[in-house]
């Protein structure tokens, strides 16, 4: 398994291009199951999770084209890909594919909507939590699907098709909102989703569905109205910029007290993160090509955060922010309200000298500790990038093992950071 080695202490200076959002690309790819025509997605990031989803769709019968060339032969390397589900070859999403990536459950709504039947492996939990899918199933049942859980699989069927319904989620769920959005776009009648997730990735999916002929009102709000159609047609859609990648590199600039221009960043999707960084003393300004983040010689200070559904502070930025708070003056209280086990980066950051005390869903970080390099281990996607960020600031050498977690959500991370002066390399093992 590859490792990453960093010699920290260098203020990063330069620019980094921001890629398409992984968490938008995955549901967008699943949406290709809703039509027999071609859906062309551009600005697709090159990530392990994208390849996993492409492989899953291929076994459902989706023809994948790379810039118009049949990509069945080789890897899925293109930034622009065509997806065409002329016919659905299989309505089963097998365990060995689903267990590799929980977002595979996003094929459930489209398959039931298109074919009236689906057998999808229960995704199982992951390092950050049990990750149930009960809300996804509740919504489909309210739309008329019969759901049975057997031998680790979700058996769903709606032989007479799905019916529009009023779906009120007791808690905000990104994935459940996305599955319901896609199912509702082919249901008979109107569906109203109450307490819908408002994440930019959900809005990006809704906009793509509208381009495919769906009728959706309230995009970006907590109430979505979808008038079902008998079928959807093909479309072209560019994946929205990745706000979590943007936030992660903004922290790289701040934690090394450097200055980085984030090319193509969408500031309107980052307001809660920006507010926290500014309160900590980080300087954000619009540059010629994107958002410039700098913290040269600044005395940064501790800021409290609580993770919340959008537009609140994103849980996917919590670990990165904690690494920054370990290097500033003063204390920071970090409360994680979305996932039950998302502090696994704490013991690893502590090995680097961070002073963090966890009490239930809150962690107190006492800053201004000079982090020192150490051997650490990645445990999940965002925890691993927080260790990279800490390594960039730490004195001495940091090596991070199990970096396959990183490859799921960050494209060419070490190249992008090295391009800004970081002393970082991947040790192929
Ligand atoms: C999406 O996961 C993201 N993944 C996650 O990003 C992100 O952390 C999360 O949204 C929250 O923003 C993708 O988009 C592929 P949820 P999702 O359903 O949809 C509970 C990353 O690092 N819940 O909004 O699975 C759940 O346990 C990943 O890129 C139920 O109880 O998240 C959690 O506590 C990690 N029942 C809360 O809701 C359900 O049926 C929010 O989960 C569904 C969810």
GROMACS .gro file of N, CA and C in nm, residues 82-231:
model
  450
   82UNK      N    1  -1.943   0.998  -2.178
   82UNK     CA    2  -2.082   0.975  -2.220
   82UNK      C    3  -2.133   0.853  -2.145
   83UNK      N    4  -2.257   0.858  -2.100
   83UNK     CA    5  -2.321   0.744  -2.033
   83UNK      C    6  -2.452   0.717  -2.107
   84UNK      N    7  -2.469   0.592  -2.155
   84UNK     CA    8  -2.592   0.565  -2.228
   84UNK      C    9  -2.651   0.432  -2.183
   85UNK      N   10  -2.763   0.440  -2.115
   85UNK     CA   11  -2.830   0.318  -2.066
   85UNK      C   12  -2.946   0.286  -2.160
   86UNK      N   13  -2.913   0.246  -2.284
   86UNK     CA   14  -3.018   0.216  -2.384
   86UNK      C   15  -3.114   0.112  -2.327
   87UNK      N   16  -3.053   0.006  -2.270
   87UNK     CA   17  -3.134  -0.097  -2.202
   87UNK      C   18  -3.066  -0.127  -2.069
   88UNK      N   19  -3.144  -0.166  -1.970
   88UNK     CA   20  -3.084  -0.205  -1.842
   88UNK      C   21  -3.058  -0.356  -1.847
   89UNK      N   22  -2.930  -0.390  -1.842
   89UNK     CA   23  -2.894  -0.533  -1.855
   89UNK      C   24  -2.916  -0.607  -1.723
   90UNK      N   25  -2.897  -0.539  -1.613
   90UNK     CA   26  -2.917  -0.605  -1.483
   90UNK      C   27  -2.968  -0.503  -1.382
   91UNK      N   28  -3.064  -0.543  -1.302
   91UNK     CA   29  -3.116  -0.451  -1.199
   91UNK      C   30  -3.056  -0.488  -1.063
   92UNK      N   31  -2.945  -0.562  -1.064
   92UNK     CA   32  -2.882  -0.600  -0.938
   92UNK      C   33  -2.750  -0.526  -0.919
   93UNK      N   34  -2.733  -0.466  -0.802
   93UNK     CA   35  -2.605  -0.403  -0.765
   93UNK      C   36  -2.540  -0.494  -0.661
   94UNK      N   37  -2.438  -0.572  -0.703
   94UNK     CA   38  -2.386  -0.678  -0.616
   94UNK      C   39  -2.302  -0.627  -0.499
   95UNK      N   40  -2.298  -0.710  -0.394
   95UNK     CA   41  -2.227  -0.671  -0.271
   95UNK      C   42  -2.081  -0.636  -0.298
   96UNK      N   43  -2.013  -0.714  -0.383
   96UNK     CA   44  -1.869  -0.690  -0.396
   96UNK      C   45  -1.839  -0.555  -0.460
   97UNK      N   46  -1.937  -0.497  -0.529
   97UNK     CA   47  -1.913  -0.361  -0.582
   97UNK      C   48  -1.962  -0.257  -0.481
   98UNK      N   49  -2.083  -0.282  -0.424
   98UNK     CA   50  -2.143  -0.183  -0.334
   98UNK      C   51  -2.059  -0.163  -0.209
   99UNK      N   52  -1.998  -0.275  -0.159
   99UNK     CA   53  -1.924  -0.261  -0.032
   99UNK      C   54  -1.804  -0.170  -0.049
  100UNK      N   55  -1.757  -0.156  -0.177
  100UNK     CA   56  -1.640  -0.072  -0.200
  100UNK      C   57  -1.676   0.076  -0.193
  101UNK      N   58  -1.805   0.107  -0.220
  101UNK     CA   59  -1.841   0.248  -0.217
  101UNK      C   60  -1.990   0.261  -0.183
  102UNK      N   61  -2.018   0.318  -0.068
  102UNK     CA   62  -2.155   0.328  -0.018
  102UNK      C   63  -2.246   0.405  -0.115
  103UNK      N   64  -2.188   0.500  -0.188
  103UNK     CA   65  -2.271   0.583  -0.277
  103UNK      C   66  -2.334   0.498  -0.388
  104UNK      N   67  -2.293   0.370  -0.398
  104UNK     CA   68  -2.355   0.280  -0.499
  104UNK      C   69  -2.505   0.270  -0.474
  105UNK      N   70  -2.547   0.296  -0.350
  105UNK     CA   71  -2.692   0.284  -0.320
  105UNK      C   72  -2.771   0.386  -0.402
  106UNK      N   73  -2.704   0.482  -0.464
  106UNK     CA   74  -2.772   0.583  -0.546
  106UNK      C   75  -2.825   0.525  -0.677
  107UNK      N   76  -2.797   0.397  -0.707
  107UNK     CA   77  -2.859   0.339  -0.827
  107UNK      C   78  -2.999   0.285  -0.793
  108UNK      N   79  -3.032   0.280  -0.665
  108UNK     CA   80  -3.159   0.218  -0.623
  108UNK      C   81  -3.279   0.294  -0.679
  109UNK      N   82  -3.286   0.423  -0.654
  109UNK     CA   83  -3.400   0.503  -0.700
  109UNK      C   84  -3.416   0.499  -0.851
  110UNK      N   85  -3.309   0.524  -0.927
  110UNK     CA   86  -3.319   0.518  -1.073
  110UNK      C   87  -3.364   0.382  -1.126
  111UNK      N   88  -3.312   0.273  -1.068
  111UNK     CA   89  -3.348   0.139  -1.119
  111UNK      C   90  -3.496   0.110  -1.094
  112UNK      N   91  -3.544   0.143  -0.974
  112UNK     CA   92  -3.687   0.117  -0.945
  112UNK      C   93  -3.774   0.206  -1.034
  113UNK      N   94  -3.732   0.329  -1.054
  113UNK     CA   95  -3.811   0.422  -1.136
  113UNK      C   96  -3.814   0.377  -1.282
  114UNK      N   97  -3.702   0.330  -1.332
  114UNK     CA   98  -3.690   0.295  -1.477
  114UNK      C   99  -3.746   0.157  -1.504
  115UNK      N  100  -3.711   0.057  -1.417
  115UNK     CA  101  -3.741  -0.084  -1.445
  115UNK      C  102  -3.851  -0.141  -1.355
  116UNK      N  103  -3.888  -0.070  -1.248
  116UNK     CA  104  -3.989  -0.122  -1.157
  116UNK      C  105  -3.937  -0.230  -1.064
  117UNK      N  106  -3.804  -0.254  -1.067
  117UNK     CA  107  -3.748  -0.357  -0.978
  117UNK      C  108  -3.600  -0.329  -0.957
  118UNK      N  109  -3.550  -0.366  -0.839
  118UNK     CA  110  -3.405  -0.348  -0.812
  118UNK      C  111  -3.367  -0.439  -0.697
  119UNK      N  112  -3.243  -0.492  -0.707
  119UNK     CA  113  -3.187  -0.571  -0.595
  119UNK      C  114  -3.050  -0.509  -0.569
  120UNK      N  115  -3.043  -0.432  -0.461
  120UNK     CA  116  -2.921  -0.357  -0.432
  120UNK      C  117  -2.866  -0.398  -0.297
  121UNK      N  118  -2.739  -0.432  -0.294
  121UNK     CA  119  -2.679  -0.472  -0.166
  121UNK      C  120  -2.687  -0.357  -0.066
  122UNK      N  121  -2.719  -0.393   0.058
  122UNK     CA  122  -2.713  -0.290   0.164
  122UNK      C  123  -2.568  -0.244   0.173
  123UNK      N  124  -2.543  -0.113   0.176
  123UNK     CA  125  -2.404  -0.066   0.166
  123UNK      C  126  -2.319  -0.100   0.288
  124UNK      N  127  -2.383  -0.120   0.402
  124UNK     CA  128  -2.301  -0.146   0.521
  124UNK      C  129  -2.243  -0.015   0.572
  125UNK      N  130  -2.182  -0.022   0.689
  125UNK     CA  131  -2.130   0.101   0.748
  125UNK      C  132  -1.992   0.134   0.693
  126UNK      N  133  -1.929   0.230   0.754
  126UNK     CA  134  -1.790   0.261   0.717
  126UNK      C  135  -1.726   0.316   0.843
  127UNK      N  136  -1.604   0.365   0.830
  127UNK     CA  137  -1.528   0.406   0.949
  127UNK      C  138  -1.600   0.516   1.027
  128UNK      N  139  -1.675   0.605   0.954
  128UNK     CA  140  -1.728   0.721   1.027
  128UNK      C  141  -1.867   0.697   1.085
  129UNK      N  142  -1.926   0.582   1.053
  129UNK     CA  143  -2.057   0.560   1.115
  129UNK      C  144  -2.131   0.442   1.054
  130UNK      N  145  -2.248   0.412   1.110
  130UNK     CA  146  -2.324   0.295   1.062
  130UNK      C  147  -2.387   0.324   0.926
  131UNK      N  148  -2.411   0.449   0.897
  131UNK     CA  149  -2.457   0.491   0.764
  131UNK      C  150  -2.583   0.416   0.719
  132UNK      N  151  -2.691   0.420   0.795
  132UNK     CA  152  -2.814   0.350   0.754
  132UNK      C  153  -2.873   0.411   0.626
  133UNK      N  154  -2.962   0.336   0.562
  133UNK     CA  155  -3.030   0.387   0.441
  133UNK      C  156  -3.182   0.384   0.462
  134UNK      N  157  -3.226   0.381   0.588
  134UNK     CA  158  -3.370   0.371   0.616
  134UNK      C  159  -3.451   0.484   0.553
  135UNK      N  160  -3.393   0.602   0.542
  135UNK     CA  161  -3.469   0.715   0.484
  135UNK      C  162  -3.487   0.698   0.333
  136UNK      N  163  -3.386   0.639   0.269
  136UNK     CA  164  -3.399   0.611   0.125
  136UNK      C  165  -3.518   0.517   0.104
  137UNK      N  166  -3.526   0.413   0.189
  137UNK     CA  167  -3.630   0.310   0.173
  137UNK      C  168  -3.767   0.366   0.210
  138UNK      N  169  -3.770   0.450   0.316
  138UNK     CA  170  -3.897   0.512   0.356
  138UNK      C  171  -3.957   0.590   0.240
  139UNK      N  172  -3.875   0.666   0.172
  139UNK     CA  173  -3.923   0.751   0.061
  139UNK      C  174  -3.979   0.664  -0.052
  140UNK      N  175  -3.905   0.559  -0.089
  140UNK     CA  176  -3.951   0.474  -0.200
  140UNK      C  177  -4.081   0.404  -0.163
  141UNK      N  178  -4.092   0.362  -0.036
  141UNK     CA  179  -4.218   0.296   0.007
  141UNK      C  180  -4.333   0.395  -0.002
  142UNK      N  181  -4.308   0.521   0.036
  142UNK     CA  182  -4.415   0.621   0.029
  142UNK      C  183  -4.455   0.648  -0.116
  143UNK      N  184  -4.364   0.613  -0.208
  143UNK     CA  185  -4.395   0.634  -0.352
  143UNK      C  186  -4.452   0.506  -0.413
  144UNK      N  187  -4.481   0.406  -0.326
  144UNK     CA  188  -4.549   0.286  -0.375
  144UNK      C  189  -4.462   0.166  -0.396
  145UNK      N  190  -4.333   0.175  -0.369
  145UNK     CA  191  -4.247   0.057  -0.388
  145UNK      C  192  -4.267  -0.040  -0.271
  146UNK      N  193  -4.255  -0.171  -0.302
  146UNK     CA  194  -4.255  -0.272  -0.195
  146UNK      C  195  -4.107  -0.303  -0.167
  147UNK      N  196  -4.068  -0.289  -0.042
  147UNK     CA  197  -3.926  -0.307  -0.006
  147UNK      C  198  -3.914  -0.426   0.089
  148UNK      N  199  -3.817  -0.514   0.058
  148UNK     CA  200  -3.790  -0.624   0.151
  148UNK      C  201  -3.638  -0.633   0.171
  149UNK      N  202  -3.596  -0.652   0.294
  149UNK     CA  203  -3.452  -0.667   0.321
  149UNK      C  204  -3.426  -0.815   0.346
  150UNK      N  205  -3.338  -0.875   0.263
  150UNK     CA  206  -3.312  -1.020   0.278
  150UNK      C  207  -3.167  -1.047   0.243
  151UNK      N  208  -3.103  -1.127   0.324
  151UNK     CA  209  -2.964  -1.169   0.299
  151UNK      C  210  -2.871  -1.053   0.260
  152UNK      N  211  -2.889  -0.941   0.328
  152UNK     CA  212  -2.798  -0.828   0.306
  152UNK      C  213  -2.830  -0.746   0.183
  153UNK      N  214  -2.947  -0.776   0.122
  153UNK     CA  215  -2.987  -0.702   0.001
  153UNK      C  216  -3.119  -0.628   0.023
  154UNK      N  217  -3.134  -0.520  -0.051
  154UNK     CA  218  -3.260  -0.447  -0.059
  154UNK      C  219  -3.331  -0.500  -0.184
  155UNK      N  220  -3.448  -0.562  -0.166
  155UNK     CA  221  -3.531  -0.603  -0.280
  155UNK      C  222  -3.642  -0.500  -0.292
  156UNK      N  223  -3.642  -0.426  -0.404
  156UNK     CA  224  -3.747  -0.323  -0.422
  156UNK      C  225  -3.824  -0.356  -0.549
  157UNK      N  226  -3.959  -0.340  -0.541
  157UNK     CA  227  -4.032  -0.356  -0.667
  157UNK      C  228  -4.152  -0.262  -0.669
  158UNK      N  229  -4.179  -0.213  -0.791
  158UNK     CA  230  -4.294  -0.124  -0.814
  158UNK      C  231  -4.347  -0.159  -0.953
  159UNK      N  232  -4.412  -0.277  -0.962
  159UNK     CA  233  -4.451  -0.325  -1.097
  159UNK      C  234  -4.542  -0.227  -1.173
  160UNK      N  235  -4.622  -0.150  -1.096
  160UNK     CA  236  -4.707  -0.053  -1.169
  160UNK      C  237  -4.642   0.086  -1.175
  161UNK      N  238  -4.512   0.090  -1.143
  161UNK     CA  239  -4.442   0.219  -1.147
  161UNK      C  240  -4.457   0.291  -1.014
  162UNK      N  241  -4.381   0.396  -0.992
  162UNK     CA  242  -4.385   0.474  -0.869
  162UNK      C  243  -4.490   0.584  -0.881
  163UNK      N  244  -4.546   0.620  -0.764
  163UNK     CA  245  -4.647   0.728  -0.761
  163UNK      C  246  -4.590   0.848  -0.687
  164UNK      N  247  -4.623   0.967  -0.734
  164UNK     CA  248  -4.581   1.086  -0.661
  164UNK      C  249  -4.633   1.082  -0.519
  165UNK      N  250  -4.558   1.137  -0.423
  165UNK     CA  251  -4.601   1.135  -0.283
  165UNK      C  252  -4.541   1.254  -0.209
  166UNK      N  253  -4.591   1.279  -0.088
  166UNK     CA  254  -4.530   1.383  -0.003
  166UNK      C  255  -4.431   1.311   0.090
  167UNK      N  256  -4.302   1.338   0.072
  167UNK     CA  257  -4.199   1.269   0.151
  167UNK      C  258  -4.137   1.370   0.247
  168UNK      N  259  -4.166   1.352   0.377
  168UNK     CA  260  -4.110   1.446   0.477
  168UNK      C  261  -3.999   1.375   0.554
  169UNK      N  262  -3.876   1.418   0.533
  169UNK     CA  263  -3.762   1.352   0.600
  169UNK      C  264  -3.750   1.402   0.744
  170UNK      N  265  -3.741   1.311   0.842
  170UNK     CA  266  -3.727   1.351   0.983
  170UNK      C  267  -3.590   1.415   1.009
  171UNK      N  268  -3.493   1.381   0.922
  171UNK     CA  269  -3.362   1.447   0.933
  171UNK      C  270  -3.308   1.467   0.793
  172UNK      N  271  -3.218   1.562   0.777
  172UNK     CA  272  -3.167   1.592   0.643
  172UNK      C  273  -3.073   1.480   0.600
  173UNK      N  274  -3.095   1.427   0.480
  173UNK     CA  275  -3.005   1.325   0.425
  173UNK      C  276  -2.975   1.357   0.279
  174UNK      N  277  -2.848   1.377   0.249
  174UNK     CA  278  -2.806   1.407   0.111
  174UNK      C  279  -2.845   1.291   0.019
  175UNK      N  280  -2.801   1.171   0.052
  175UNK     CA  281  -2.825   1.056  -0.036
  175UNK      C  282  -2.971   1.025  -0.051
  176UNK      N  283  -3.046   1.031   0.058
  176UNK     CA  284  -3.190   0.998   0.050
  176UNK      C  285  -3.262   1.102  -0.036
  177UNK      N  286  -3.222   1.230  -0.023
  177UNK     CA  287  -3.282   1.334  -0.108
  177UNK      C  288  -3.251   1.306  -0.254
  178UNK      N  289  -3.128   1.266  -0.283
  178UNK     CA  290  -3.088   1.241  -0.423
  178UNK      C  291  -3.160   1.120  -0.481
  179UNK      N  292  -3.169   1.011  -0.403
  179UNK     CA  293  -3.241   0.893  -0.452
  179UNK      C  294  -3.387   0.927  -0.480
  180UNK      N  295  -3.447   1.005  -0.390
  180UNK     CA  296  -3.589   1.039  -0.405
  180UNK      C  297  -3.612   1.133  -0.523
  181UNK      N  298  -3.520   1.228  -0.539
  181UNK     CA  299  -3.526   1.321  -0.654
  181UNK      C  300  -3.528   1.241  -0.784
  182UNK      N  301  -3.437   1.148  -0.797
  182UNK     CA  302  -3.424   1.072  -0.922
  182UNK      C  303  -3.546   0.983  -0.942
  183UNK      N  304  -3.591   0.917  -0.836
  183UNK     CA  305  -3.710   0.830  -0.849
  183UNK      C  306  -3.832   0.912  -0.887
  184UNK      N  307  -3.846   1.028  -0.824
  184UNK     CA  308  -3.966   1.112  -0.846
  184UNK      C  309  -3.972   1.167  -0.988
  185UNK      N  310  -3.855   1.179  -1.051
  185UNK     CA  311  -3.855   1.241  -1.185
  185UNK      C  312  -3.924   1.152  -1.288
  186UNK      N  313  -3.939   1.022  -1.256
  186UNK     CA  314  -4.010   0.931  -1.349
  186UNK      C  315  -4.139   0.877  -1.285
  187UNK      N  316  -4.177   0.931  -1.168
  187UNK     CA  317  -4.298   0.877  -1.103
  187UNK      C  318  -4.423   0.936  -1.167
  188UNK      N  319  -4.537   0.874  -1.138
  188UNK     CA  320  -4.664   0.923  -1.193
  188UNK      C  321  -4.722   1.024  -1.094
  189UNK      N  322  -4.723   1.153  -1.131
  189UNK     CA  323  -4.777   1.254  -1.041
  189UNK      C  324  -4.667   1.336  -0.976
  190UNK      N  325  -4.711   1.420  -0.878
  190UNK     CA  326  -4.616   1.514  -0.815
  190UNK      C  327  -4.563   1.459  -0.684
  191UNK      N  328  -4.434   1.475  -0.662
  191UNK     CA  329  -4.370   1.442  -0.534
  191UNK      C  330  -4.323   1.571  -0.469
  192UNK      N  331  -4.350   1.585  -0.339
  192UNK     CA  332  -4.298   1.698  -0.262
  192UNK      C  333  -4.202   1.641  -0.158
  193UNK      N  334  -4.079   1.688  -0.161
  193UNK     CA  335  -3.980   1.644  -0.061
  193UNK      C  336  -3.966   1.756   0.041
  194UNK      N  337  -4.001   1.726   0.165
  194UNK     CA  338  -3.993   1.824   0.274
  194UNK      C  339  -3.869   1.793   0.360
  195UNK      N  340  -3.794   1.900   0.401
  195UNK     CA  341  -3.668   1.881   0.474
  195UNK      C  342  -3.564   1.816   0.384
  196UNK      N  343  -3.565   1.859   0.258
  196UNK     CA  344  -3.468   1.808   0.159
  196UNK      C  345  -3.330   1.864   0.191
  197UNK      N  346  -3.226   1.790   0.154
  197UNK     CA  347  -3.089   1.840   0.169
  197UNK      C  348  -3.069   1.953   0.067
  198UNK      N  349  -2.993   2.055   0.108
  198UNK     CA  350  -2.974   2.173   0.021
  198UNK      C  351  -2.830   2.183  -0.029
  199UNK      N  352  -2.752   2.075  -0.007
  199UNK     CA  353  -2.611   2.076  -0.050
  199UNK      C  354  -2.601   2.115  -0.197
  200UNK      N  355  -2.498   2.188  -0.238
  200UNK     CA  356  -2.480   2.225  -0.380
  200UNK      C  357  -2.477   2.104  -0.473
  201UNK      N  358  -2.434   1.989  -0.422
  201UNK     CA  359  -2.430   1.869  -0.505
  201UNK      C  360  -2.572   1.820  -0.534
  202UNK      N  361  -2.664   1.841  -0.440
  202UNK     CA  362  -2.804   1.804  -0.463
  202UNK      C  363  -2.864   1.897  -0.568
  203UNK      N  364  -2.835   2.027  -0.557
  203UNK     CA  365  -2.884   2.125  -0.656
  203UNK      C  366  -2.825   2.097  -0.793
  204UNK      N  367  -2.699   2.053  -0.795
  204UNK     CA  368  -2.635   2.022  -0.925
  204UNK      C  369  -2.707   1.906  -0.992
  205UNK      N  370  -2.742   1.805  -0.912
  205UNK     CA  371  -2.817   1.690  -0.965
  205UNK      C  372  -2.953   1.737  -1.017
  206UNK      N  373  -3.021   1.820  -0.940
  206UNK     CA  374  -3.155   1.868  -0.980
  206UNK      C  375  -3.146   1.944  -1.111
  207UNK      N  376  -3.041   2.027  -1.123
  207UNK     CA  377  -3.027   2.104  -1.248
  207UNK      C  378  -3.002   2.012  -1.367
  208UNK      N  379  -2.926   1.906  -1.346
  208UNK     CA  380  -2.902   1.810  -1.455
  208UNK      C  381  -3.032   1.738  -1.491
  209UNK      N  382  -3.111   1.700  -1.390
  209UNK     CA  383  -3.238   1.632  -1.417
  209UNK      C  384  -3.331   1.724  -1.497
  210UNK      N  385  -3.331   1.852  -1.466
  210UNK     CA  386  -3.413   1.949  -1.541
  210UNK      C  387  -3.364   1.953  -1.686
  211UNK      N  388  -3.233   1.951  -1.705
  211UNK     CA  389  -3.178   1.950  -1.842
  211UNK      C  390  -3.221   1.823  -1.916
  212UNK      N  391  -3.250   1.717  -1.838
  212UNK     CA  392  -3.292   1.588  -1.899
  212UNK      C  393  -3.443   1.584  -1.919
  213UNK      N  394  -3.512   1.695  -1.883
  213UNK     CA  395  -3.657   1.703  -1.906
  213UNK      C  396  -3.741   1.691  -1.781
  214UNK      N  397  -3.677   1.679  -1.665
  214UNK     CA  398  -3.755   1.670  -1.541
  214UNK      C  399  -3.812   1.807  -1.507
  215UNK      N  400  -3.920   1.807  -1.428
  215UNK     CA  401  -3.982   1.934  -1.387
  215UNK      C  402  -3.965   1.945  -1.236
  216UNK      N  403  -3.875   2.032  -1.191
  216UNK     CA  404  -3.842   2.043  -1.048
  216UNK      C  405  -3.846   2.189  -1.006
  217UNK      N  406  -3.918   2.214  -0.895
  217UNK     CA  407  -3.922   2.351  -0.840
  217UNK      C  408  -3.860   2.350  -0.700
  218UNK      N  409  -3.806   2.466  -0.660
  218UNK     CA  410  -3.752   2.480  -0.524
  218UNK      C  411  -3.607   2.437  -0.512
  219UNK      N  412  -3.538   2.427  -0.626
  219UNK     CA  413  -3.397   2.384  -0.622
  219UNK      C  414  -3.317   2.477  -0.530
  220UNK      N  415  -3.242   2.418  -0.437
  220UNK     CA  416  -3.162   2.497  -0.343
  220UNK      C  417  -3.235   2.525  -0.214
  221UNK      N  418  -3.365   2.491  -0.209
  221UNK     CA  419  -3.439   2.513  -0.084
  221UNK      C  420  -3.466   2.377  -0.017
  222UNK      N  421  -3.525   2.381   0.099
  222UNK     CA  422  -3.555   2.259   0.175
  222UNK      C  423  -3.682   2.190   0.130
  223UNK      N  424  -3.753   2.248   0.031
  223UNK     CA  425  -3.875   2.184  -0.020
  223UNK      C  426  -3.866   2.172  -0.172
  224UNK      N  427  -3.863   2.050  -0.219
  224UNK     CA  428  -3.850   2.027  -0.365
  224UNK      C  429  -3.982   1.970  -0.417
  225UNK      N  430  -4.032   2.024  -0.527
  225UNK     CA  431  -4.155   1.974  -0.592
  225UNK      C  432  -4.113   1.916  -0.726
  226UNK      N  433  -4.145   1.789  -0.749
  226UNK     CA  434  -4.106   1.723  -0.874
  226UNK      C  435  -4.231   1.669  -0.943
  227UNK      N  436  -4.258   1.713  -1.066
  227UNK     CA  437  -4.370   1.660  -1.143
  227UNK      C  438  -4.314   1.545  -1.229
  228UNK      N  439  -4.351   1.424  -1.203
  228UNK     CA  440  -4.294   1.308  -1.275
  228UNK      C  441  -4.324   1.312  -1.424
  229UNK      N  442  -4.236   1.255  -1.504
  229UNK     CA  443  -4.252   1.247  -1.651
  229UNK      C  444  -4.249   1.099  -1.692
  230UNK      N  445  -4.309   1.067  -1.806
  230UNK     CA  446  -4.303   0.928  -1.853
  230UNK      C  447  -4.160   0.884  -1.888
  231UNK      N  448  -4.080   0.981  -1.936
  231UNK     CA  449  -3.939   0.945  -1.964
  231UNK      C  450  -3.854   1.072  -1.963
   0.00000   0.00000   0.00000
